[in-house]
CSV table of C-alpha atoms and ligand atoms in Angstrom, one decimal:
chain,number,residue,atom,x,y,z
A,1,MET,CA,0.0,0.0,0.0
A,2,LEU,CA,2.8,2.4,1.0
A,3,ALA,CA,4.9,1.5,-2.0
A,4,LEU,CA,1.9,1.9,-4.3
A,5,SER,CA,1.0,5.3,-2.8
A,6,ARG,CA,4.6,6.4,-3.5
A,7,ASP,CA,4.4,5.5,-7.2
A,8,ALA,CA,4.0,8.8,-9.1
A,9,GLY,CA,2.1,6.9,-11.8
A,10,VAL,CA,-0.6,5.8,-9.3
A,11,GLY,CA,-3.3,8.4,-9.0
A,12,GLN,CA,-5.4,6.9,-6.1
A,13,VAL,CA,-5.0,4.0,-3.7
A,14,HIS,CA,-8.0,2.4,-2.0
A,15,ALA,CA,-8.0,-0.4,0.6
A,16,ALA,CA,-10.6,-3.0,1.6
A,17,PRO,CA,-11.0,-3.0,4.5
A,18,GLY,CA,-7.6,-1.4,5.5
A,19,ASN,CA,-6.4,-0.3,8.9
A,20,PRO,CA,-5.2,3.0,10.5
A,21,GLY,CA,-1.9,2.6,8.7
A,22,THR,CA,-3.4,2.3,5.2
A,23,ALA,CA,-5.8,5.2,6.1
A,24,SER,CA,-2.8,7.5,6.0
A,25,VAL,CA,-1.8,6.6,2.5
A,26,ALA,CA,-5.1,5.3,0.9
A,27,THR,CA,-8.9,5.5,1.3
A,28,ASN,CA,-10.3,2.7,3.4
A,29,HIS,CA,-13.6,1.0,2.5
A,30,PRO,CA,-15.5,-1.3,4.9
A,31,VAL,CA,-15.8,-4.1,2.3
A,32,ASP,CA,-15.2,-7.8,3.2
A,33,PRO,CA,-12.0,-8.8,1.4
A,34,LEU,CA,-13.3,-12.4,1.2
A,35,ASP,CA,-16.4,-11.4,-0.7
A,36,GLY,CA,-15.4,-11.5,-4.4
A,37,ALA,CA,-18.6,-9.9,-5.7
A,38,ALA,CA,-18.2,-7.0,-3.2
A,39,VAL,CA,-14.5,-6.4,-4.0
A,40,ALA,CA,-15.3,-6.5,-7.8
A,41,ALA,CA,-18.2,-4.1,-7.3
A,42,LEU,CA,-16.1,-1.7,-5.2
A,43,ALA,CA,-13.3,-1.7,-7.9
A,44,GLY,CA,-16.0,-1.1,-10.6
A,45,ARG,CA,-17.5,1.8,-8.6
A,46,LEU,CA,-14.1,3.4,-8.2
A,47,GLY,CA,-13.1,2.8,-11.8
A,48,ALA,CA,-10.0,1.0,-10.6
A,49,ASP,CA,-7.4,0.1,-13.2
A,50,LEU,CA,-5.8,-2.6,-11.0
A,51,VAL,CA,-6.8,-4.7,-8.0
A,52,VAL,CA,-4.0,-6.1,-5.9
A,53,ILE,CA,-5.0,-8.9,-3.6
A,54,GLY,CA,-2.8,-9.0,-0.5
A,55,PRO,CA,-3.5,-12.0,1.8
A,56,GLU,CA,-4.0,-15.7,1.0
A,57,ALA,CA,-7.5,-16.2,2.3
A,58,PRO,CA,-9.2,-14.1,-0.5
A,59,LEU,CA,-7.0,-15.7,-3.1
A,60,VAL,CA,-7.9,-19.2,-2.0
A,61,ALA,CA,-11.5,-18.0,-1.9
A,62,GLY,CA,-11.4,-17.0,-5.6
A,63,VAL,CA,-11.6,-13.2,-5.2
A,64,ALA,CA,-9.1,-12.7,-8.1
A,65,ASP,CA,-11.4,-14.8,-10.3
A,66,ALA,CA,-14.4,-12.6,-9.4
A,67,VAL,CA,-12.4,-9.4,-10.2
A,68,ARG,CA,-11.1,-10.7,-13.5
A,69,ALA,CA,-14.6,-11.9,-14.4
A,70,ALA,CA,-15.7,-8.3,-14.0
A,71,GLY,CA,-13.2,-7.3,-16.6
A,72,ILE,CA,-10.8,-5.6,-14.1
A,73,ALA,CA,-7.0,-6.2,-14.2
A,74,CYS,CA,-6.0,-8.2,-11.1
A,75,PHE,CA,-2.6,-8.9,-9.5
A,76,GLY,CA,-3.2,-12.2,-7.7
A,77,PRO,CA,-3.6,-15.8,-8.7
A,78,SER,CA,-6.9,-17.6,-9.3
A,79,ALA,CA,-8.3,-19.9,-6.6
A,80,GLU,CA,-6.9,-22.9,-8.6
A,81,ALA,CA,-3.4,-21.5,-8.8
A,82,ALA,CA,-3.5,-20.2,-5.2
A,83,ARG,CA,-3.8,-23.9,-4.1
A,84,LEU,CA,0.0,-23.7,-4.3
A,85,GLU,CA,-0.3,-22.0,-0.9
A,86,GLY,CA,-3.7,-23.4,0.1
A,87,SER,CA,-2.7,-27.0,0.0
A,88,LYS,CA,0.7,-28.4,0.9
A,89,THR,CA,-0.2,-31.6,-0.9
A,90,PHE,CA,-1.0,-29.7,-4.1
A,91,ALA,CA,2.3,-27.8,-3.9
A,92,LYS,CA,4.2,-31.1,-3.6
A,93,GLU,CA,2.3,-32.4,-6.6
A,94,ILE,CA,3.2,-29.4,-8.7
A,95,MET,CA,6.9,-29.6,-7.6
A,96,ALA,CA,7.1,-33.3,-8.4
A,97,ALA,CA,5.6,-32.6,-11.9
A,98,ALA,CA,7.9,-29.6,-12.5
A,99,GLY,CA,11.1,-31.3,-11.2
A,100,VAL,CA,11.5,-28.7,-8.4
A,101,PRO,CA,13.7,-29.8,-5.5
A,102,THR,CA,11.9,-30.1,-2.2
A,103,ALA,CA,11.8,-32.2,0.9
A,104,ARG,CA,10.5,-35.8,0.6
A,105,ALA,CA,7.1,-35.8,2.1
A,106,ALA,CA,4.1,-38.0,2.9
A,107,THR,CA,0.5,-36.9,3.1
A,108,CYS,CA,-1.2,-38.7,6.0
A,109,GLU,CA,-4.9,-39.1,6.9
A,110,SER,CA,-4.6,-41.3,9.9
A,111,GLU,CA,-2.5,-41.6,13.1
A,112,ALA,CA,-1.0,-44.9,11.8
A,113,GLU,CA,0.2,-43.2,8.6
A,114,VAL,CA,1.6,-40.3,10.6
A,115,ALA,CA,3.5,-42.7,12.9
A,116,ALA,CA,4.9,-44.6,9.9
A,117,ALA,CA,6.0,-41.4,8.2
A,118,LEU,CA,7.7,-40.0,11.3
A,119,ASP,CA,9.7,-43.2,11.5
A,120,GLU,CA,10.6,-43.2,7.9
A,121,PHE,CA,11.9,-39.6,7.9
A,122,GLY,CA,13.3,-39.7,11.4
A,123,SER,CA,14.1,-36.8,13.9
A,124,PRO,CA,13.8,-33.8,13.8
A,125,TYR,CA,10.2,-34.4,12.8
A,126,VAL,CA,8.4,-31.9,10.6
A,127,VAL,CA,4.6,-32.0,10.7
A,128,LYS,CA,2.5,-29.6,8.6
A,129,ASP,CA,-1.2,-28.9,8.6
A,130,ASP,CA,-2.2,-29.4,4.9
A,131,GLY,CA,-4.4,-26.3,4.8
A,132,LEU,CA,-3.9,-22.6,5.5
A,133,ALA,CA,-2.7,-21.9,9.0
A,134,ALA,CA,-1.2,-18.4,8.9
A,135,GLY,CA,2.4,-19.7,9.3
A,136,LYS,CA,1.5,-21.6,12.5
A,137,GLY,CA,0.5,-25.0,11.2
A,138,VAL,CA,4.0,-26.3,11.2
A,139,VAL,CA,5.7,-28.1,14.1
A,140,VAL,CA,9.4,-29.0,13.9
A,141,THR,CA,10.5,-31.0,16.9
A,142,SER,CA,12.6,-33.9,18.0
A,143,ASP,CA,9.9,-35.0,20.4
A,144,ARG,CA,7.9,-37.8,18.7
A,145,ALA,CA,4.9,-37.4,21.0
A,146,GLU,CA,4.7,-33.7,20.3
A,147,ALA,CA,4.8,-34.4,16.5
A,148,LEU,CA,2.0,-36.9,16.9
A,149,ALA,CA,0.0,-34.6,19.1
A,150,HIS,CA,0.2,-31.8,16.5
A,151,ALA,CA,-0.9,-34.1,13.7
A,152,ARG,CA,-3.9,-35.0,15.8
A,153,THR,CA,-5.1,-31.3,15.9
A,154,CYS,CA,-4.8,-30.9,12.1
A,155,GLY,CA,-6.8,-33.5,10.2
A,156,ARG,CA,-4.9,-34.1,6.9
A,157,VAL,CA,-1.2,-33.5,7.5
A,158,VAL,CA,2.1,-33.6,5.5
A,159,VAL,CA,5.0,-35.2,7.3
A,160,GLU,CA,8.4,-34.5,5.7
A,161,GLU,CA,12.1,-34.8,6.0
A,162,PHE,CA,13.9,-32.1,7.9
A,163,LEU,CA,15.8,-29.6,5.8
A,164,ASP,CA,19.0,-28.3,7.4
A,165,GLY,CA,20.5,-25.0,6.4
A,166,PRO,CA,19.8,-21.2,6.3
A,167,GLU,CA,16.4,-20.1,5.0
A,168,VAL,CA,15.9,-17.6,2.2
A,169,SER,CA,12.7,-16.1,1.0
A,170,LEU,CA,12.7,-15.4,-2.8
A,171,PHE,CA,9.7,-13.7,-4.3
A,172,ALA,CA,8.9,-13.4,-8.0
A,173,ILE,CA,6.4,-11.2,-9.8
A,174,THR,CA,4.9,-13.2,-12.7
A,175,ASP,CA,2.2,-12.7,-15.4
A,176,GLY,CA,1.8,-16.5,-15.8
A,177,THR,CA,4.7,-16.8,-18.3
A,178,THR,CA,7.5,-14.3,-17.5
A,179,VAL,CA,9.1,-14.4,-14.1
A,180,ARG,CA,10.9,-11.4,-12.4
A,181,ALA,CA,12.5,-12.4,-9.2
A,182,LEU,CA,13.0,-9.8,-6.4
A,183,GLN,CA,16.1,-9.7,-4.3
A,184,PRO,CA,16.4,-12.4,-1.6
A,185,ALA,CA,15.3,-11.7,2.0
A,186,GLN,CA,15.5,-13.6,5.2
A,187,ASP,CA,12.6,-14.0,7.6
A,188,PHE,CA,12.8,-14.9,11.3
A,189,LYS,CA,10.0,-17.5,11.9
A,190,ARG,CA,10.5,-18.4,15.6
A,191,VAL,CA,9.0,-16.1,18.2
A,192,GLY,CA,12.0,-15.8,20.5
A,193,GLU,CA,15.6,-14.7,20.4
A,194,ASP,CA,18.1,-17.1,18.8
A,195,ASP,CA,15.2,-18.9,17.0
A,196,SER,CA,13.7,-20.2,20.2
A,197,GLY,CA,10.0,-20.9,20.8
A,198,PRO,CA,7.2,-21.7,18.4
A,199,ASN,CA,6.8,-20.7,14.8
A,200,THR,CA,5.0,-17.5,14.0
A,201,GLY,CA,4.0,-15.7,10.8
A,202,GLY,CA,7.4,-14.0,10.9
A,203,MET,CA,9.0,-11.7,13.5
A,204,GLY,CA,11.3,-9.7,11.4
A,205,ALA,CA,13.2,-9.7,8.1
A,206,TYR,CA,16.1,-8.1,6.2
A,207,THR,CA,17.5,-7.7,2.7
A,208,PRO,CA,19.8,-8.0,0.9
A,209,LEU,CA,21.6,-11.1,2.2
A,210,PRO,CA,25.4,-10.4,2.2
A,211,TRP,CA,26.1,-14.1,2.9
A,212,ALA,CA,23.9,-15.5,0.1
A,213,PRO,CA,25.8,-17.5,-2.6
A,214,GLU,CA,26.5,-15.6,-5.8
A,215,GLY,CA,24.1,-16.6,-8.5
A,216,LEU,CA,21.4,-17.7,-6.1
A,217,VAL,CA,18.6,-15.7,-7.7
A,218,ALA,CA,19.4,-16.9,-11.2
A,219,GLU,CA,19.7,-20.5,-10.0
A,220,VAL,CA,16.4,-20.5,-8.1
A,221,THR,CA,14.7,-18.7,-11.0
A,222,ALA,CA,15.8,-21.5,-13.3
A,223,SER,CA,15.3,-24.5,-10.9
A,224,VAL,CA,12.2,-23.4,-8.9
A,225,LEU,CA,10.3,-20.3,-10.0
A,226,GLN,CA,10.2,-20.7,-13.8
A,227,PRO,CA,9.4,-24.4,-13.8
A,228,THR,CA,6.6,-23.9,-11.3
A,229,VAL,CA,5.0,-21.1,-13.3
A,230,ASP,CA,5.4,-23.2,-16.5
A,231,GLU,CA,3.7,-26.2,-14.9
A,232,LEU,CA,0.7,-24.1,-13.8
A,233,ALA,CA,0.4,-22.6,-17.2
A,234,ARG,CA,0.7,-26.1,-18.8
A,235,ARG,CA,-2.3,-27.1,-16.7
A,236,GLY,CA,-4.4,-24.2,-18.0
A,237,THR,CA,-4.3,-22.5,-14.6
A,238,PRO,CA,-1.6,-19.8,-15.0
A,239,PHE,CA,-0.2,-18.2,-11.8
A,240,VAL,CA,-0.6,-14.4,-12.1
A,241,GLY,CA,0.7,-12.6,-9.1
A,242,LEU,CA,3.5,-13.0,-6.5
A,243,LEU,CA,5.1,-16.4,-6.2
A,244,TYR,CA,6.8,-16.7,-2.9
A,245,ALA,CA,9.4,-19.5,-2.6
A,246,GLY,CA,10.6,-20.3,1.0
A,247,LEU,CA,13.9,-22.0,0.5
A,248,ALA,CA,16.4,-23.9,2.6
A,249,LEU,CA,20.0,-23.8,1.4
A,250,THR,CA,21.0,-27.3,2.4
A,251,GLY,CA,24.4,-28.9,2.1
A,252,ARG,CA,23.0,-30.8,-0.9
A,253,GLY,CA,21.6,-27.7,-2.6
A,254,VAL,CA,18.5,-25.5,-2.6
A,255,ARG,CA,15.2,-27.1,-1.5
A,256,VAL,CA,11.8,-25.5,-1.4
A,257,ILE,CA,10.2,-25.5,2.1
A,258,GLU,CA,7.0,-23.9,1.0
A,259,PHE,CA,5.2,-21.7,-1.6
A,260,ASN,CA,3.0,-18.8,-0.8
A,261,ALA,CA,0.8,-17.1,-3.4
A,262,ARG,CA,1.3,-13.6,-2.2
A,263,PHE,CA,3.8,-11.0,-0.9
A,264,GLY,CA,5.2,-12.4,2.4
A,265,ASP,CA,5.0,-10.6,5.7
A,266,PRO,CA,7.3,-9.2,6.9
A,267,GLU,CA,9.9,-9.7,4.1
A,268,THR,CA,7.9,-7.4,1.8
A,269,GLN,CA,8.4,-4.4,4.0
A,270,PRO,CA,12.2,-4.2,3.7
A,271,LEU,CA,12.1,-5.4,0.1
A,272,LEU,CA,9.7,-2.8,-1.2
A,273,ALA,CA,11.4,-0.1,0.9
A,274,ARG,CA,14.5,-0.7,-1.4
A,275,LEU,CA,12.6,-1.3,-4.7
A,276,ALA,CA,13.4,1.6,-7.1
A,277,THR,CA,11.1,0.5,-9.9
A,278,PRO,CA,7.6,2.0,-9.6
A,279,LEU,CA,5.6,-0.8,-8.1
A,280,GLY,CA,2.2,0.0,-9.7
A,281,GLU,CA,3.6,-0.2,-13.2
A,282,VAL,CA,5.2,-3.6,-12.7
A,283,LEU,CA,2.1,-5.1,-11.0
A,284,TYR,CA,-0.1,-3.7,-13.7
A,285,ALA,CA,2.2,-5.2,-16.4
A,286,ALA,CA,2.0,-8.6,-14.6
A,287,ALA,CA,-1.8,-8.4,-14.3
A,288,THR,CA,-2.2,-7.7,-18.0
A,289,GLY,CA,0.4,-10.2,-19.3
A,290,ASN,CA,3.0,-7.7,-20.3
A,291,LEU,CA,5.8,-8.4,-17.9
A,292,ALA,CA,8.3,-9.4,-20.7
A,293,ALA,CA,8.1,-5.8,-22.0
A,294,GLN,CA,9.1,-4.3,-18.6
A,295,PRO,CA,12.7,-3.5,-17.8
A,296,GLU,CA,14.5,-5.5,-15.1
A,297,LEU,CA,13.6,-4.5,-11.5
A,298,GLU,CA,15.9,-1.8,-10.1
A,299,TRP,CA,17.0,-1.6,-6.4
A,300,GLY,CA,18.2,1.2,-4.2
A,301,SER,CA,21.6,0.8,-2.6
A,302,GLY,CA,22.0,-0.1,1.1
A,303,ALA,CA,19.9,-2.4,3.3
A,304,ALA,CA,16.6,-2.6,5.0
A,305,VAL,CA,15.6,-4.3,8.3
A,306,ALA,CA,12.0,-4.9,9.5
A,307,VAL,CA,11.3,-5.7,13.2
A,308,VAL,CA,7.8,-6.8,14.1
A,309,LEU,CA,6.0,-5.5,17.2
A,310,ALA,CA,3.8,-8.4,18.5
A,311,ALA,CA,1.0,-8.3,21.1
A,312,GLY,CA,1.6,-10.2,24.3
A,313,GLY,CA,0.6,-13.8,24.0
A,314,TYR,CA,1.5,-14.1,20.3
A,315,PRO,CA,1.6,-16.7,18.6
A,316,GLY,CA,-1.0,-17.9,21.1
A,317,PRO,CA,-4.2,-15.9,21.6
A,318,PRO,CA,-2.9,-12.3,21.6
A,319,GLN,CA,-3.8,-9.5,24.1
A,320,THR,CA,-5.8,-7.2,21.9
A,321,GLY,CA,-7.1,-3.7,22.7
A,322,GLY,CA,-3.8,-2.3,24.0
A,323,VAL,CA,-3.1,1.3,23.0
A,324,VAL,CA,-0.1,1.9,20.7
A,325,THR,CA,1.7,5.2,21.4
A,326,GLY,CA,4.8,6.9,20.0
A,327,LEU,CA,3.8,6.4,16.4
A,328,ASP,CA,4.0,10.1,15.7
A,329,VAL,CA,7.7,10.2,16.6
A,330,ALA,CA,8.7,6.6,15.5
A,331,THR,CA,9.9,7.6,12.1
A,332,GLY,CA,12.6,9.9,13.5
A,333,ASP,CA,14.8,11.4,10.9
A,334,GLY,CA,13.1,9.7,8.0
A,335,ASN,CA,15.0,6.5,7.7
A,336,VAL,CA,12.3,4.6,9.4
A,337,LEU,CA,8.9,3.4,8.1
A,338,VAL,CA,6.0,2.1,10.2
A,339,VAL,CA,3.8,-0.5,8.5
A,340,HIS,CA,0.6,-1.4,10.3
A,341,ALA,CA,-0.8,-5.0,10.3
A,342,GLY,CA,-3.1,-5.8,13.3
A,343,THR,CA,-4.2,-2.3,14.3
A,344,GLY,CA,-7.5,-0.5,14.7
A,345,VAL,CA,-8.8,2.7,16.2
A,346,ASP,CA,-10.8,2.8,19.5
A,347,GLY,CA,-13.7,5.1,20.5
A,348,TYR,CA,-11.2,7.8,21.6
A,349,GLY,CA,-9.4,7.8,18.2
A,350,ARG,CA,-6.4,6.0,19.6
A,351,VAL,CA,-4.5,3.3,17.7
A,352,ILE,CA,-5.0,-0.1,19.4
A,353,ALA,CA,-3.7,-3.6,18.8
A,354,THR,CA,-6.2,-5.9,17.1
A,355,GLY,CA,-4.0,-8.8,16.2
A,356,GLY,CA,-1.0,-10.8,17.1
A,357,ARG,CA,1.5,-9.0,14.8
A,358,VAL,CA,0.6,-5.4,15.4
A,359,LEU,CA,3.0,-3.5,13.1
A,360,SER,CA,6.5,-3.6,11.8
A,361,VAL,CA,9.2,-0.9,11.8
A,362,VAL,CA,11.5,-0.8,8.9
A,363,GLY,CA,14.9,0.8,9.1
A,364,LEU,CA,16.9,1.9,6.1
A,365,GLY,CA,20.7,2.4,6.0
A,366,ASP,CA,23.9,2.1,4.0
A,367,ASP,CA,24.4,-1.4,5.3
A,368,LEU,CA,22.6,-3.9,7.6
A,369,ALA,CA,24.1,-2.5,10.7
A,370,ALA,CA,22.9,1.0,10.0
A,371,ALA,CA,19.5,-0.3,8.9
A,372,ARG,CA,19.2,-2.3,12.1
A,373,ALA,CA,20.1,0.6,14.2
A,374,GLN,CA,17.3,2.7,12.6
A,375,ALA,CA,14.7,-0.1,12.9
A,376,TYR,CA,15.5,-0.6,16.6
A,377,ALA,CA,15.6,3.1,17.3
A,378,GLY,CA,12.2,3.4,15.7
A,379,ILE,CA,10.6,0.5,17.5
A,380,GLY,CA,12.1,1.7,20.7
A,381,ARG,CA,10.0,4.9,20.4
A,382,ILE,CA,6.7,2.9,20.2
A,383,GLN,CA,4.9,1.7,23.3
A,384,LEU,CA,2.4,-1.1,23.7
A,385,GLU,CA,1.7,-2.7,27.0
A,386,GLY,CA,2.6,-6.4,26.9
A,387,GLY,CA,4.0,-5.9,23.4
A,388,PHE,CA,7.3,-7.4,22.5
A,389,TYR,CA,9.8,-7.8,19.6
A,390,ARG,CA,12.8,-9.9,18.9
A,391,PRO,CA,16.1,-8.1,19.7
A,392,ASP,CA,18.2,-10.1,17.2
A,393,ILE,CA,16.7,-9.5,13.8
A,394,ALA,CA,19.6,-9.4,11.2
A,395,ARG,CA,22.1,-9.3,14.1
A,396,ARG,CA,24.3,-12.1,12.8
A,397,ALA,CA,24.2,-11.0,9.2
A,398,ALA,CA,25.0,-7.4,10.3
A,399,GLU,CA,28.0,-8.6,12.1
A,400,ALA,CA,29.0,-10.1,8.8
A,401,ASP,CA,28.8,-13.4,10.5
A,402,ALA,CA,26.9,-15.8,8.3
A,403,PRO,CA,24.3,-18.0,10.1
A,404,ALA,CA,26.0,-21.1,11.7
A,405,SER,CA,25.2,-23.5,9.0
A,406,ALA,CA,25.4,-21.1,6.1
A,407,ALA,CA,29.1,-21.4,5.6
A,408,ASP,CA,28.7,-25.1,4.8
A,409,ALA,CA,25.8,-24.6,2.5
A,410,ILE,CA,27.6,-21.8,0.7
A,411,GLN,CA,30.7,-23.9,0.3
A,412,ASP,CA,28.7,-26.8,-1.1
A,413,ASP,CA,26.6,-24.7,-3.3
A,414,ALA,CA,29.7,-23.1,-4.8
A,415,ASP,CA,31.3,-26.5,-5.6
A,416,PRO,CA,30.8,-27.2,-9.2
A,417,ALA,CA,31.6,-30.9,-8.6
A,418,THR,CA,28.6,-31.4,-6.4
A,419,GLY,CA,26.3,-29.0,-8.3
A,420,THR,CA,23.7,-26.9,-6.5
A,421,THR,CA,20.5,-28.7,-7.2
A,422,ASP,CA,19.6,-32.0,-8.8
A,423,PRO,CA,16.0,-31.7,-9.8
A,424,GLN,CA,16.0,-35.4,-10.7
A,425,GLY,CA,17.6,-36.4,-7.4
A,426,SER,CA,16.0,-38.7,-4.9
A,427,GLU,CA,15.0,-35.8,-2.7
A,428,THR,CA,12.4,-34.6,-5.2
A,429,SER,CA,10.3,-37.8,-5.0
A,430,VAL,CA,7.0,-37.3,-3.3
A,431,THR,CA,4.9,-39.9,-1.6
A,432,ALA,CA,1.3,-38.7,-1.7
B,501,AMP,P1,6.1,-23.4,6.3
B,501,AMP,O1,4.8,-22.8,6.8
B,501,AMP,O2,6.0,-24.6,5.5
B,501,AMP,O3,6.9,-22.3,5.8
B,501,AMP,O4,6.9,-23.7,7.6
B,501,AMP,C1,7.2,-22.8,8.6
B,501,AMP,C2,8.6,-22.9,9.1
B,501,AMP,O5,8.9,-24.2,9.6
B,501,AMP,C3,9.7,-22.8,8.0
B,501,AMP,O6,10.0,-21.5,7.7
B,501,AMP,C4,10.8,-23.5,8.6
B,501,AMP,O7,11.5,-22.7,9.5
B,501,AMP,C5,10.2,-24.7,9.3
B,501,AMP,N1,10.1,-25.8,8.4
B,501,AMP,C6,9.1,-26.2,7.5
B,501,AMP,N2,9.4,-27.3,6.8
B,501,AMP,C7,10.7,-27.6,7.2
B,501,AMP,C8,11.5,-28.7,6.9
B,501,AMP,N3,11.2,-29.7,6.0
B,501,AMP,N4,12.7,-28.8,7.5
B,501,AMP,C9,13.1,-27.9,8.4
B,501,AMP,N5,12.3,-26.8,8.8
B,501,AMP,C10,11.1,-26.7,8.2
B,502,LIG,N1,6.9,-14.5,6.2
B,502,LIG,C1,6.2,-15.6,5.9
B,502,LIG,C2,4.9,-15.5,5.3
B,502,LIG,O1,4.5,-14.4,4.8
B,502,LIG,O2,4.2,-16.4,5.2
């Protein structure tokens, strides 16, 4: 929203339903984002040239289909293509068909199947809810009883082999044929310092990744992004929108951990803060099948770091209703952006927390250390009772100290003898 509002080629930005953050850069409309007919009608009334669908739930519910059926250009995949995020089993099926390297996996419908799969893949155990779970459906544990207990709460689950190595988020804008990758970013999934505690939707992110192997973007475009887009096009369900690849850089090469069908949160905040290409133009080109005619994406120099402010209790039931103060001074000298997520306004006109991840603060700087300093100075000026944030976002990278296992992965990836990925290798096989 912020990046669109800053594009000089974009006349007006409207949000449905929006929040107090979007209200400062766009016009909010009290329209249910899950109601395709209502979203299409709003876009029609406004004479919108482009509808951008942000979250996964409306995509999976077919809101992009409704908007396109009304003859309005839409950035966001159809319900069918959004199954890449909506069903882990479907994503595995597409990857197998496209030869995309991922963890070996088994879809299980009974406790006996889960138990057998846990024993097949061994510890650490990875158990994923098959459906949408806002980043919280995954349990990674060496405790077999905990793995079984999580599976019991899910219904259909995917059990898979553990992937060791640093994680990278690589996003691509696509019109269903042409793929334009963004720069890589890293997300911090665990709730606590030093990656302790349960998984969340993401507690912070930074970009670029000084430790990433050279050629990573080109390699992942060729081995993951383009083949996935091609496979969906081949099936007659082209993916138009943002393809998010969550990757593990393992000692044996790049493996896909998950796909999402939308811009990831919070990686998008630092990424778009550094994107120099006008965002509206490139999203419109993707929505109208004209991405190939667009110049390559351009990036600002320097680095960006986002730190998420979460409400107490998150990722469990969050304490909502707390008043957020300090927002007026948080941006400091201008190298800080505040991006709202779970916020609302109370009867006194005060900004309050309405969700687990309340907002993120993005710091910009010449390098990661400077960007971190800005982000933490900014978030330090904001108060929310019971609220918390991770103190270590981008810390190791800023110290030019690659993540513990990154050195190995980078070495192996750079070794031409072992190659980086082997799409035909045994790890791509899928047991469905
Ligand atoms: P997902 O929702 O599939 O992205 O999973 C959330 C997080 O769980 C990932 O970002 C990883 O940190 C972790 N995870 C998921 N799958 C695996 C795996 N096969 N091996 C190791 N960690 C995983
Ligand atoms: N940052 C992870 C996600 O958006 O799902």
